[in-house]
mmCIF file of C-alpha atoms in Angstrom:
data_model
loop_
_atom_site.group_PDB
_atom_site.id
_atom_site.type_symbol
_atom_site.label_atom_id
_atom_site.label_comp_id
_atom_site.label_asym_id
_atom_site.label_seq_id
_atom_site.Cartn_x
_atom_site.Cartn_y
_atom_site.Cartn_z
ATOM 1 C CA UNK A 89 259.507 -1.482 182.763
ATOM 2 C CA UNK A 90 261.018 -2.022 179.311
ATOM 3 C CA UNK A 91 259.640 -0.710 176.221
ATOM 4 C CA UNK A 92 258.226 -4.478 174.886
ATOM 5 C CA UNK A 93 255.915 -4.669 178.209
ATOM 6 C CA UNK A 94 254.950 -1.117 177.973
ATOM 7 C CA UNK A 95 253.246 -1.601 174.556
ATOM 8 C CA UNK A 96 251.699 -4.717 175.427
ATOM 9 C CA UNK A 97 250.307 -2.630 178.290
ATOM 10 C CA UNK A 98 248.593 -0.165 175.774
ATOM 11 C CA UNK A 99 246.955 -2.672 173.669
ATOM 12 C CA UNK A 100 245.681 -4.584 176.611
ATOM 13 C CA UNK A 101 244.052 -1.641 177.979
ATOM 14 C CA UNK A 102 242.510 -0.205 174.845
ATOM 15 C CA UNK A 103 240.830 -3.496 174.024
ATOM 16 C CA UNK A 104 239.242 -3.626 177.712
ATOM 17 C CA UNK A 105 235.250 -3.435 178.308
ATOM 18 C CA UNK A 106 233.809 -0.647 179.471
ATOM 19 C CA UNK A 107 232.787 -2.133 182.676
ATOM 20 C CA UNK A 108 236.690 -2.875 183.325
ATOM 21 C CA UNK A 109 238.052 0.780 182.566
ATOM 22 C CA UNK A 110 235.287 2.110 184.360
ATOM 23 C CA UNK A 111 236.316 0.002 187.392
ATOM 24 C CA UNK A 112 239.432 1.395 187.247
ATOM 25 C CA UNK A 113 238.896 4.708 186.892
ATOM 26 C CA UNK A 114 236.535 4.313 190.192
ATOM 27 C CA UNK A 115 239.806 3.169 191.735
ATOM 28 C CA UNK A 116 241.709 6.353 190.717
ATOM 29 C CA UNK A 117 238.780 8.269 191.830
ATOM 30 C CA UNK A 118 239.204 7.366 195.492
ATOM 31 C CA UNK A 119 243.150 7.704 195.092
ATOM 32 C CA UNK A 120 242.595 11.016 194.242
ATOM 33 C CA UNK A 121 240.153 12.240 196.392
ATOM 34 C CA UNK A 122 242.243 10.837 199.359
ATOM 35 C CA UNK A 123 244.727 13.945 198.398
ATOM 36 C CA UNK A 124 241.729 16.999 199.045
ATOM 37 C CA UNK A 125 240.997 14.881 202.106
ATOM 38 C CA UNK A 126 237.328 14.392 201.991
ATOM 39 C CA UNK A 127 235.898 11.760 204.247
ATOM 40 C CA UNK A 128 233.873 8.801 202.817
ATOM 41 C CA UNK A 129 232.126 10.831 199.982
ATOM 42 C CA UNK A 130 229.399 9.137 197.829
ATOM 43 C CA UNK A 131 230.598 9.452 194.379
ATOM 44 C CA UNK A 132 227.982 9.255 190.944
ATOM 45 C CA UNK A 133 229.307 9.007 187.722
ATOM 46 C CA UNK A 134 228.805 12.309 185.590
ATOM 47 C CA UNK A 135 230.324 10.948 182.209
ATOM 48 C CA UNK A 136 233.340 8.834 180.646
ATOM 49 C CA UNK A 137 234.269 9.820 177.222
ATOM 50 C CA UNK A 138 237.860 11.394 177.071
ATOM 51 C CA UNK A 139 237.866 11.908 180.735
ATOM 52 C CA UNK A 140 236.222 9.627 183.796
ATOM 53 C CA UNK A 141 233.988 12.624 185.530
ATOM 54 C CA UNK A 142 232.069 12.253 188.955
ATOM 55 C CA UNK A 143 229.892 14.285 191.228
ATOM 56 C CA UNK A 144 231.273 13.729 194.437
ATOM 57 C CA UNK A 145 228.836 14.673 198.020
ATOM 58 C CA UNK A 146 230.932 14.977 200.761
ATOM 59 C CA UNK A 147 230.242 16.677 204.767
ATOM 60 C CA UNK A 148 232.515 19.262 203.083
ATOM 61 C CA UNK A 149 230.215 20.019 199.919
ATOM 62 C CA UNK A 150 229.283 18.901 196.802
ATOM 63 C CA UNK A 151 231.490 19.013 193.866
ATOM 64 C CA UNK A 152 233.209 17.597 190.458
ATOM 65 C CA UNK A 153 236.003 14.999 189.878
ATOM 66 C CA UNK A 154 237.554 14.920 186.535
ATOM 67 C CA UNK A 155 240.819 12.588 186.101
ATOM 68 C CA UNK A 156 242.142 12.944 182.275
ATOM 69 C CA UNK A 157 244.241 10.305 181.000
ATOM 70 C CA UNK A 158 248.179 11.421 181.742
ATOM 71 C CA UNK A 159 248.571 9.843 177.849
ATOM 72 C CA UNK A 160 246.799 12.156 176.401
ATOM 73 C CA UNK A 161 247.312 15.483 178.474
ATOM 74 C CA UNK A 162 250.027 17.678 179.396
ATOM 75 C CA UNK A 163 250.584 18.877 182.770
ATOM 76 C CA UNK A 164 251.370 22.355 182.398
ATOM 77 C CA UNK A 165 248.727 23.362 180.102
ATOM 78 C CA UNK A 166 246.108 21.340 182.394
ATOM 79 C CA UNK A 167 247.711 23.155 185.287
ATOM 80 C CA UNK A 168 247.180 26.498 183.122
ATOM 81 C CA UNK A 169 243.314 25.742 182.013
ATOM 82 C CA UNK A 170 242.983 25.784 185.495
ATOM 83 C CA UNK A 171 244.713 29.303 186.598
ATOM 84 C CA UNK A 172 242.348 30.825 183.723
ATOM 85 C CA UNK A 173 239.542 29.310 185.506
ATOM 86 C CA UNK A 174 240.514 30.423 188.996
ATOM 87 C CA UNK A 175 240.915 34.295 186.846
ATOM 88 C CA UNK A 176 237.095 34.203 185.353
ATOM 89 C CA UNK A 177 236.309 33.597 189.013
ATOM 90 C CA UNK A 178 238.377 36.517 190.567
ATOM 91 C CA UNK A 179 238.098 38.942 187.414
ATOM 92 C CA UNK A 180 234.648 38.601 186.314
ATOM 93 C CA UNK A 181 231.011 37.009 187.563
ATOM 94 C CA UNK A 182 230.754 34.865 185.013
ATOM 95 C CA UNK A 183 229.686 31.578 185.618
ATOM 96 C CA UNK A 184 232.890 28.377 185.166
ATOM 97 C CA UNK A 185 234.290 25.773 187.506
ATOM 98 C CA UNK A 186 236.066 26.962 190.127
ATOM 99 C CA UNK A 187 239.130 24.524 190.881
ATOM 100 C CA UNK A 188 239.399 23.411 194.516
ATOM 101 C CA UNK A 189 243.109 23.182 195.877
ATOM 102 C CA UNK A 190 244.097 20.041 196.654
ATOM 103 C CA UNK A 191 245.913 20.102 200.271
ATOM 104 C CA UNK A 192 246.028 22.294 202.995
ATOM 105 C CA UNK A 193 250.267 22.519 202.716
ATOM 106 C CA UNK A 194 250.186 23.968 199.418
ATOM 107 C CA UNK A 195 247.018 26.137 198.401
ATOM 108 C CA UNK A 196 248.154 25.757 194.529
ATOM 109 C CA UNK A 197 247.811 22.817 193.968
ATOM 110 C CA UNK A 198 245.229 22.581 191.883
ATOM 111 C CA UNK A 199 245.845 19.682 190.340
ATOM 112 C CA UNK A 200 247.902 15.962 191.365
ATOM 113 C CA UNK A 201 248.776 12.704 189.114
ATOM 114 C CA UNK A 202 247.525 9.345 190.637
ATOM 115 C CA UNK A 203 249.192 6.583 189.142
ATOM 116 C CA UNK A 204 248.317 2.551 188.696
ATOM 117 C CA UNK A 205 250.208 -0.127 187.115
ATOM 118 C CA UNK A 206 247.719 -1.033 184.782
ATOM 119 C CA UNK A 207 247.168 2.490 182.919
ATOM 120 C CA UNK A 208 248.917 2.726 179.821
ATOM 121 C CA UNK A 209 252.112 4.239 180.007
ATOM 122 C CA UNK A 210 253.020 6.838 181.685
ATOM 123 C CA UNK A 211 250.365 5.035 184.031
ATOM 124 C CA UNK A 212 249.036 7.774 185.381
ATOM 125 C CA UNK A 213 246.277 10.602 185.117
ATOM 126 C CA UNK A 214 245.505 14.392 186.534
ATOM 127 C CA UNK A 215 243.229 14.913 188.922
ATOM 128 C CA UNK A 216 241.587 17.828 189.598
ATOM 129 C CA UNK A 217 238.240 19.080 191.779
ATOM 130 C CA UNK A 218 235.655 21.472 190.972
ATOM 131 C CA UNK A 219 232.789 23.280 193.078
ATOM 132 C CA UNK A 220 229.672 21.811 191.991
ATOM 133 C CA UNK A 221 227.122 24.436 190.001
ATOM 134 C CA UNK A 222 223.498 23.517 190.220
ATOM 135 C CA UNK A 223 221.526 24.018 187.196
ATOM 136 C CA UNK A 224 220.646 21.981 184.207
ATOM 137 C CA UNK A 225 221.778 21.278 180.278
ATOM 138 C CA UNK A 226 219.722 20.975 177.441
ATOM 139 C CA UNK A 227 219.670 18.794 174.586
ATOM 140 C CA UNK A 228 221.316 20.531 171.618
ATOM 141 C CA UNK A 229 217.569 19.368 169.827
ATOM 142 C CA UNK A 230 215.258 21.488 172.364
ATOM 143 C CA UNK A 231 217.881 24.671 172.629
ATOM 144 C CA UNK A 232 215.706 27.574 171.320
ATOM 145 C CA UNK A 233 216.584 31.000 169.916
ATOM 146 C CA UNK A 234 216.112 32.988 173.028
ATOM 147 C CA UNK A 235 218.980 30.098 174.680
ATOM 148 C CA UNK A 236 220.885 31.376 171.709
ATOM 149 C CA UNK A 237 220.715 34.923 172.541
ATOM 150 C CA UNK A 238 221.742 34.466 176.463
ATOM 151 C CA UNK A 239 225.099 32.188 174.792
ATOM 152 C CA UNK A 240 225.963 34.161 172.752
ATOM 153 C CA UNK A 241 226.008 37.180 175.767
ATOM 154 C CA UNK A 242 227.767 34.922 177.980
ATOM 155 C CA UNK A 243 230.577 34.142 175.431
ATOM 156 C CA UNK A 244 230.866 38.010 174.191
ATOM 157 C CA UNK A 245 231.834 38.844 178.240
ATOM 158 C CA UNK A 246 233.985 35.888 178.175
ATOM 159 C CA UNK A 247 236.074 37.389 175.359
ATOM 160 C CA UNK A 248 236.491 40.820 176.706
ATOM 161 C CA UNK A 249 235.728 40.218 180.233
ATOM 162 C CA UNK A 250 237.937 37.542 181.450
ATOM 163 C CA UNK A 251 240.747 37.589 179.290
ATOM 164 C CA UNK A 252 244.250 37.571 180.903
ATOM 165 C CA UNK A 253 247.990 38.495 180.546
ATOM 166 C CA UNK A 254 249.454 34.989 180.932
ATOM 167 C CA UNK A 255 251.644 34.555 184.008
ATOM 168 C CA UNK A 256 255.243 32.648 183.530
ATOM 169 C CA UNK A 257 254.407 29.214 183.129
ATOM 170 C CA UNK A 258 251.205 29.902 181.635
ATOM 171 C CA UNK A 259 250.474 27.016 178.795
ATOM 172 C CA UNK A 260 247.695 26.503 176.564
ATOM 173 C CA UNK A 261 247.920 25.706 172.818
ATOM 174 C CA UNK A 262 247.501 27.980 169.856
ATOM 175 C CA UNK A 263 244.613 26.948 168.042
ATOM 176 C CA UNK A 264 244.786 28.368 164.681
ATOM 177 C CA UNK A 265 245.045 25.744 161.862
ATOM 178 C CA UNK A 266 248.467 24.007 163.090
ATOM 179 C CA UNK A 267 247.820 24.373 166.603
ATOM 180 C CA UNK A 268 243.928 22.079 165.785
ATOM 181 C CA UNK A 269 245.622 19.736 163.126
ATOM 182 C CA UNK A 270 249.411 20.020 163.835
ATOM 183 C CA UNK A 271 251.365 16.880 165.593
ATOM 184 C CA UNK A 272 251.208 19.212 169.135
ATOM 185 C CA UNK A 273 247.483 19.149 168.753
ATOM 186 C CA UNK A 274 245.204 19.035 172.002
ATOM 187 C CA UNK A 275 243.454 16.444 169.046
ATOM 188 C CA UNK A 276 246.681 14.660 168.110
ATOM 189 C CA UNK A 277 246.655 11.000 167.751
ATOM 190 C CA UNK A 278 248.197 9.456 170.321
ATOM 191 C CA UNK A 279 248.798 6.045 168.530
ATOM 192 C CA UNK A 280 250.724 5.763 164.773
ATOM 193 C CA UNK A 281 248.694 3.174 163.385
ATOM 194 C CA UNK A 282 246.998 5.149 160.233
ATOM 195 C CA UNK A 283 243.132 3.644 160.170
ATOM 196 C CA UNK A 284 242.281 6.710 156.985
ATOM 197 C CA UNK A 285 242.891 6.003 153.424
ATOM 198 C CA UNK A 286 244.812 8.392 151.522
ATOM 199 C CA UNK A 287 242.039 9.793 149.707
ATOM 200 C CA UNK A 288 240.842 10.619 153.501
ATOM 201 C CA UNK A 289 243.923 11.717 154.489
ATOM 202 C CA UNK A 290 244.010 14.567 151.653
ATOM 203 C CA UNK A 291 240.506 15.752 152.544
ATOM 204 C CA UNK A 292 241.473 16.501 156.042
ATOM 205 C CA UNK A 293 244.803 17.994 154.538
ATOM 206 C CA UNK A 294 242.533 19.926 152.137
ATOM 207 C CA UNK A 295 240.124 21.591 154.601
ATOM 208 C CA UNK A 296 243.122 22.181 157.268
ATOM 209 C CA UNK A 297 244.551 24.278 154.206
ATOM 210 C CA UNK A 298 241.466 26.664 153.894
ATOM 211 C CA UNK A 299 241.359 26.555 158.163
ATOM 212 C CA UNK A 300 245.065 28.323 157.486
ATOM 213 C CA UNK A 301 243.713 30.684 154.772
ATOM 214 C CA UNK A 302 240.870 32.096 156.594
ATOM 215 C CA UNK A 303 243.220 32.203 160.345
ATOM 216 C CA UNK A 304 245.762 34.008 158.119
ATOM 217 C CA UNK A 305 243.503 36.604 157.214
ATOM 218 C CA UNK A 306 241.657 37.105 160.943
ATOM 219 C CA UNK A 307 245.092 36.782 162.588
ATOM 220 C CA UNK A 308 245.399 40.502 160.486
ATOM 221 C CA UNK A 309 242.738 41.758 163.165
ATOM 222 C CA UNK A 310 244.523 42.115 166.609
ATOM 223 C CA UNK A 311 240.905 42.396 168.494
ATOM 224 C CA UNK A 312 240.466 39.176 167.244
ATOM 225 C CA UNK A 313 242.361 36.660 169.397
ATOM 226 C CA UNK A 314 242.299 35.815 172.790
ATOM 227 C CA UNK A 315 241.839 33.117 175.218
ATOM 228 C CA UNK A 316 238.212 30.688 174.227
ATOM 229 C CA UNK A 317 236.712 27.611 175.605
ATOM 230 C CA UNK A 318 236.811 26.044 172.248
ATOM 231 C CA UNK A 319 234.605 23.184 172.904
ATOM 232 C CA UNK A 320 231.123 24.953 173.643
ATOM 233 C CA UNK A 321 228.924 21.928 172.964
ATOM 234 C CA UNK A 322 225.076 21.910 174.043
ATOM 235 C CA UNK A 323 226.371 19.732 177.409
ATOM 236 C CA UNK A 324 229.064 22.146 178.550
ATOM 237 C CA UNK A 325 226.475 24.618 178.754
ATOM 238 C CA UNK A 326 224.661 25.047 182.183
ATOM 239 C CA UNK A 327 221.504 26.707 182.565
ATOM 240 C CA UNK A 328 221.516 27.967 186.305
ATOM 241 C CA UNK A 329 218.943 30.587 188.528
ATOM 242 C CA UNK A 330 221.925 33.099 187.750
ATOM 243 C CA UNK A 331 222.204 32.836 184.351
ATOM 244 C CA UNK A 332 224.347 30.473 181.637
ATOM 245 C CA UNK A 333 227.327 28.948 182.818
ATOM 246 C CA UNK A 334 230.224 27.228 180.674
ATOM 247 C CA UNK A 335 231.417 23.655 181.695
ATOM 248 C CA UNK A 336 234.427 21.745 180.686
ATOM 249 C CA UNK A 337 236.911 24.446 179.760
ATOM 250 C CA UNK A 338 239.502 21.571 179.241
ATOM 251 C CA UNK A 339 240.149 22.398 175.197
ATOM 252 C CA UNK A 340 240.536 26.447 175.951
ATOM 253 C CA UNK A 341 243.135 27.730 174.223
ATOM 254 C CA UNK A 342 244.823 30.956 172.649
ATOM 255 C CA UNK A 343 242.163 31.262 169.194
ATOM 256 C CA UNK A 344 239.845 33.342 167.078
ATOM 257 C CA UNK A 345 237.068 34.615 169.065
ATOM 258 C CA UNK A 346 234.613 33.774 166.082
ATOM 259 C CA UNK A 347 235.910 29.752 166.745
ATOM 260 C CA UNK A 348 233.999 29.529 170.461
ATOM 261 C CA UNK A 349 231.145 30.283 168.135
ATOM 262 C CA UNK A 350 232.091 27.047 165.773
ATOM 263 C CA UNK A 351 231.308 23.902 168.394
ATOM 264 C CA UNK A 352 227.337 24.533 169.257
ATOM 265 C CA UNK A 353 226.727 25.607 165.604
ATOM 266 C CA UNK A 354 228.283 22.963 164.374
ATOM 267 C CA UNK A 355 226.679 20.589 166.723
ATOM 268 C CA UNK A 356 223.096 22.242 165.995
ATOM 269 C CA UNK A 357 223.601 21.523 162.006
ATOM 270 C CA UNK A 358 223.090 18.115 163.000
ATOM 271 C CA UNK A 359 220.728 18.138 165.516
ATOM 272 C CA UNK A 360 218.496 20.924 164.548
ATOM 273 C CA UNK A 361 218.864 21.527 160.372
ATOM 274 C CA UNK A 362 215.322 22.892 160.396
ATOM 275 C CA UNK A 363 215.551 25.756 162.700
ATOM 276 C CA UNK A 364 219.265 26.109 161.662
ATOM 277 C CA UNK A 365 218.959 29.323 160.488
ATOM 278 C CA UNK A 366 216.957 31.397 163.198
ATOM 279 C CA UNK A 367 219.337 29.877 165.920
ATOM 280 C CA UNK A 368 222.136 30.818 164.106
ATOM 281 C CA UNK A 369 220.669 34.626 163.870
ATOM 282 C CA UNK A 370 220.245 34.194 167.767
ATOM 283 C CA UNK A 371 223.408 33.024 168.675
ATOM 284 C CA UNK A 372 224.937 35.892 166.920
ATOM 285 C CA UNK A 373 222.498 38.607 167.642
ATOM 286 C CA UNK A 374 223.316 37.830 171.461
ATOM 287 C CA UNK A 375 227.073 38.009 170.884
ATOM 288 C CA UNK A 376 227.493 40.986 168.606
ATOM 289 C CA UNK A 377 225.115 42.994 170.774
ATOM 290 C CA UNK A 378 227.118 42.666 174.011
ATOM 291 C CA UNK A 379 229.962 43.201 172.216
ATOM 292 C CA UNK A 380 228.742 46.590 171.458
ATOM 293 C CA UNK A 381 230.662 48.860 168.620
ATOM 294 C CA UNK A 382 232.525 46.920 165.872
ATOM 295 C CA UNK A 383 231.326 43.369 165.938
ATOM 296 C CA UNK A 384 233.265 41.043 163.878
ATOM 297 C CA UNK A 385 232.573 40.034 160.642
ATOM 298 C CA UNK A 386 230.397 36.411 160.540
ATOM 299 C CA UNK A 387 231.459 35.668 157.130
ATOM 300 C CA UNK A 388 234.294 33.074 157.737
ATOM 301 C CA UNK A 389 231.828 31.380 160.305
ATOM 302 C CA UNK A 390 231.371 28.251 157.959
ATOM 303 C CA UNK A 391 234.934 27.527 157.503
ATOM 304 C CA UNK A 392 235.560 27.349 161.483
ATOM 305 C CA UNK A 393 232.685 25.152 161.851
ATOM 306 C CA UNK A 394 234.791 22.851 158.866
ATOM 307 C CA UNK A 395 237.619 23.337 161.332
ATOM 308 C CA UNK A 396 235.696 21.884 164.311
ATOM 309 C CA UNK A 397 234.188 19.087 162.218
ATOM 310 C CA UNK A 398 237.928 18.459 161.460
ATOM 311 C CA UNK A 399 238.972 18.523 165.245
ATOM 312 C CA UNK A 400 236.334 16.304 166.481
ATOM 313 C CA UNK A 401 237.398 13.483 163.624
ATOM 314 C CA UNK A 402 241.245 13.883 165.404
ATOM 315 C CA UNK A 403 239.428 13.688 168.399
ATOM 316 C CA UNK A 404 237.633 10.354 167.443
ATOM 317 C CA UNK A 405 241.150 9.038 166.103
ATOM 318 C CA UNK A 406 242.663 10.067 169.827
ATOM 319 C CA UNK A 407 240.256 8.200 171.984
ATOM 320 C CA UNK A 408 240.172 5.181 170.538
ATOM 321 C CA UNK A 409 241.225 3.248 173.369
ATOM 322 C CA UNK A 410 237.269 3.388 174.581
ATOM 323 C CA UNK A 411 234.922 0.557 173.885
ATOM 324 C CA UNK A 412 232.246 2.789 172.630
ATOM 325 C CA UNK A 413 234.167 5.256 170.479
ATOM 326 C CA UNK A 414 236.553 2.024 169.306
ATOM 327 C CA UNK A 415 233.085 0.575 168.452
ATOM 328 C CA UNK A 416 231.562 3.338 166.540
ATOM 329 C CA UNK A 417 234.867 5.347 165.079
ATOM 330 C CA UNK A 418 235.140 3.690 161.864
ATOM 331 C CA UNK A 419 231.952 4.127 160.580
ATOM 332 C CA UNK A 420 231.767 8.371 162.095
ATOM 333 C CA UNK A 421 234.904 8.725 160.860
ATOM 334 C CA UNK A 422 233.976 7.529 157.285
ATOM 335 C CA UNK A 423 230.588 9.937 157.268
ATOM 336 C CA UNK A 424 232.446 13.123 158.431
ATOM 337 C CA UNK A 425 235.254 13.578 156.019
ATOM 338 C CA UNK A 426 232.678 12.480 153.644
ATOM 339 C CA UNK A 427 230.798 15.570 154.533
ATOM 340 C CA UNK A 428 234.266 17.498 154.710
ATOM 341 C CA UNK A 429 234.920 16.568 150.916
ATOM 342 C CA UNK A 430 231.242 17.864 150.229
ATOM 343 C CA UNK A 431 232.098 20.637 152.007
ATOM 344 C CA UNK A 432 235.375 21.751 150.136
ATOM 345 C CA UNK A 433 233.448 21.239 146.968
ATOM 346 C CA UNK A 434 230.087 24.173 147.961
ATOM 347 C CA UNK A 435 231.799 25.649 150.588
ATOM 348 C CA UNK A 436 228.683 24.673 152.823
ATOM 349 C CA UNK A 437 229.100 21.690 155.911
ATOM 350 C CA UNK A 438 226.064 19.674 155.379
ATOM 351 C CA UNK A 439 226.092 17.591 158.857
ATOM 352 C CA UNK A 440 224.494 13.633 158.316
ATOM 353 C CA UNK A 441 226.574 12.339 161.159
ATOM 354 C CA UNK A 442 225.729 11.574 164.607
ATOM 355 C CA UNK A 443 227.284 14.221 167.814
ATOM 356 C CA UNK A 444 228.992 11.546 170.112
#
């Protein structure tokens, strides 16, 4: 297919309803499952934002379908988020999504493309299956400080319990400042139409500047760095009989410890300003108690949560091709750097904006 038709396939796919990519992805869905070969499972939609999610019930089990859009993913790191999840699983018992391989002939594969004509290009997307975990979110509005405490545990053991040497092959981004803003971004654009006005554009350039400054100095600290989730939002945490678990790892990366930190209190800002504060305290009284001697300094805390404020505006400009987000970008996009100028002015992230 030539280059002309491939373009008019994009823009006729990122102007569809939701009803008609939803449709679609159900299609994919049943593609891919026909490659773990489960029989006739009943499949119930668990969310479609970036990725088309389902809880699939099957003789075999219960478990979770995600298929990510081959546009806007790269194989080999989505092949390595999911070796690190199959490590937390062997090295540690903390609580993730265990990937499922796909096919009896070859136990690694964890992961297989399903393609269809009408996807943009390359017309394809990733599948991959989880086992379920039973348990249940909450709200980032009704999380309370003793919540705080048991997160902040649970991400304290994942930085010094399941961290691993890589093995060859082993991909996931860097995300200090040019690995979050840079053009090889897990946030980057996709699309080169420019919807931010200069004076918007230098804001972002502005707080990705003093991300840089404040990675430069932490990147001093080898204990530092490791492997996080990066994207530890209230509903990609699981409350469960055994404890927390972390959803959703698909954002992990090689980054400052301090940044897993960055997403929920960023997120609870705007959702809880009023008890901002004490959770705060709580999330990192849990973490710097189970990390026992040495904690890390907190003081650099409000310049990652810029940098996540930051990310989730690239992320906004990235998945524009859904009807909601295409609906409601503009306007989220115009609040946020408007609270990242604020911010570069006090040094403080006042959050006004809505959490998609």
């Amino acid at each position: 297919m030539d280059i002309v038709a491939d373009k008019a396939r994009i823009a006729a796919y990122s102007e569809w309803t939701l009803a008609q990519q939803k449709a679609l992805w159900r299609q994919l869905a049943d593609q891919a499952l026909a490659r773990w070969g489960l029989g006739a499972p009943t499949l119930t939609w668990l969310g479609y934002g970036g990725n088309a999610v389902f809880k699939v019930q099957s003789d075999a089990g219960e478990y979770v379908l995600r298929l990510q859009p081959a546009w806007r993913v790269n194989f080999r790191q989505a092949r390595s988020e999911l070796a690190w999840l199959k490590a937390i699983r062997q090295m540690s018992d903390l609580r993730a999504p265990c990937p499922v391989a796909a096919s009896a002939k070859n136990h690694a594969a964890l992961l297989v493309e399903v393609a269809h004509p009408q996807l943009p290009p390359p017309h394809s997307a990733l599948a991959c299956l989880f086992e379920f975990i039973h348990g249940a979110s909450k709200p980032a509005a009704d999380l309370r400080c003793a919540d705080l405490r048991a997160i902040g545990r649970y991400l304290a053991r994942l930085h010094t319990r399941a961290q691993i040497s890589p093995p060859a092959g082993f991909d996931r981004p860097r995300l200090a400042a040019q690995g979050l803003f840079g053009g090889g971004s897990p946030y980057a654009p996709q699309r080169n139409d420019q919807i931010l006005t200069t004076a918007q554009q230098e804001v972002c350039q502005a707080v990705a500047r003093a991300v840089e400054t404040v990675w430069s100095q932490l990147h001093r600290q080898d204990a530092a760095f490791g492997l996080i989730h990066a994207d530890l939002l209230a509903k990609n945490i699981l409350f469960t009989e055994a404890g927390i678990a972390a959803l959703d790892f698909e954002y992990c990366g090689w980054g400052c410890y301090l940044y897993d930190l960055a997403p929920l209190l960023w997120q609870l800002k705007g959702e809880q300003p009023q008890n901002y504060a004490q959770l705060t305290a709580s999330l990192w009284a849990g973490y710097s108690a189970a990390l026992g001697d040495a904690p890390p300094s907190p003081d650099h805390l409000e310049t990652l949560i810029a940098a996540r404020q930051l990310a989730s505006c690239r992320w906004l400009l990235n998945n524009r091709d859904h009807p909601q987000i295409r609906q409601m970008a503009p306007a989220l996009l115009k609040g946020r750097i408007a609270e990242l100028r604020d911010f570069l002015a006090c040094g403080e992230l006042q959050r006004r904006t809505a959490t998609v």
